[in-house]
Amino acid sequence: MRRFRRGFTIIEVLAVLAIIGILARFAMPRLWELRRRATASAVIGDMQVVRHAAINHYQDGDLWPPDYGVGVTPTELVKYLPNTFSFTRDGYKLDFERWTVGATTVIGITVVSADAKLAPLVASMVGPSMLAFSSGTSYTFLLVGLGGTI
């Protein structure tokens, strides 16, 4: 009498799992890079939203909003921002900056992230169109004044 074998041997299952593990190991860095690029695109979009809100606030009252801390949405900008907009996002925080240099007011956005590669990626994606400087792991992008655009 002949016995028919059903299923897989443990060796076959382990071989398939090993191959899947090797392929996943090669794919994960690429996946992380794609997620970082998507987050960088979100940062750029958020910076543009804040820039437009600050300019609208200035045009309404001839005054720039004051400097705020990391992750704090400026109360003066709330009415110009989308309803659910927050300066604290998943993976990064924004910091609204305002400096007075002589007669010029400089407005900037600082990107703060635990991912040390995020802000430099944002800077490279923005290119020379937006002046930026770094301090440690955070990058500040000038939005208005001293080389920034209005």
Steps between C-alpha positions, in 0.01 A plus 500: 500500500628839400496798738454846354693772669307814593648835608859615516801378689656722765807545278287637214320745731828622652653548155204714388514706820874557457450623143217734606718633784788573266273683253340703781844599629583651162162675468482666844761778446325598179165510681647720776644737241164528322327576831763766579448661158122503554548665841738755344233585241249549783747733677539709185123524462461600865767770462314647203171499693665683793670743263170592335327530838774732629482717188120520525530600867754768407278637223203522737683677784837620367671295772669161502397245766741470795751220548356176643651185646550160342172329416284798605257633242506883505160622614519791254519253209221263605233678297721485188591131537288197402276376783707195595843656446749434778864589552549157659491223242585133497879494461573874523408829662500853361620811679386845381789749512505880477817710518547871457823591322527877478191615315436155353289228656602146416244221520606137510384152577720258690450129439579288805508122464652200672589377149831674430463434126158669460591871508802466265273311260245784519781748428615302197143465370433874537831582337636855474150654486488522881792608715567256784749451779546224754567491870562147619220275374254783426481707183358851473356607165461873435158581361504881490786750511878479448493281194166338581217576264178681580 
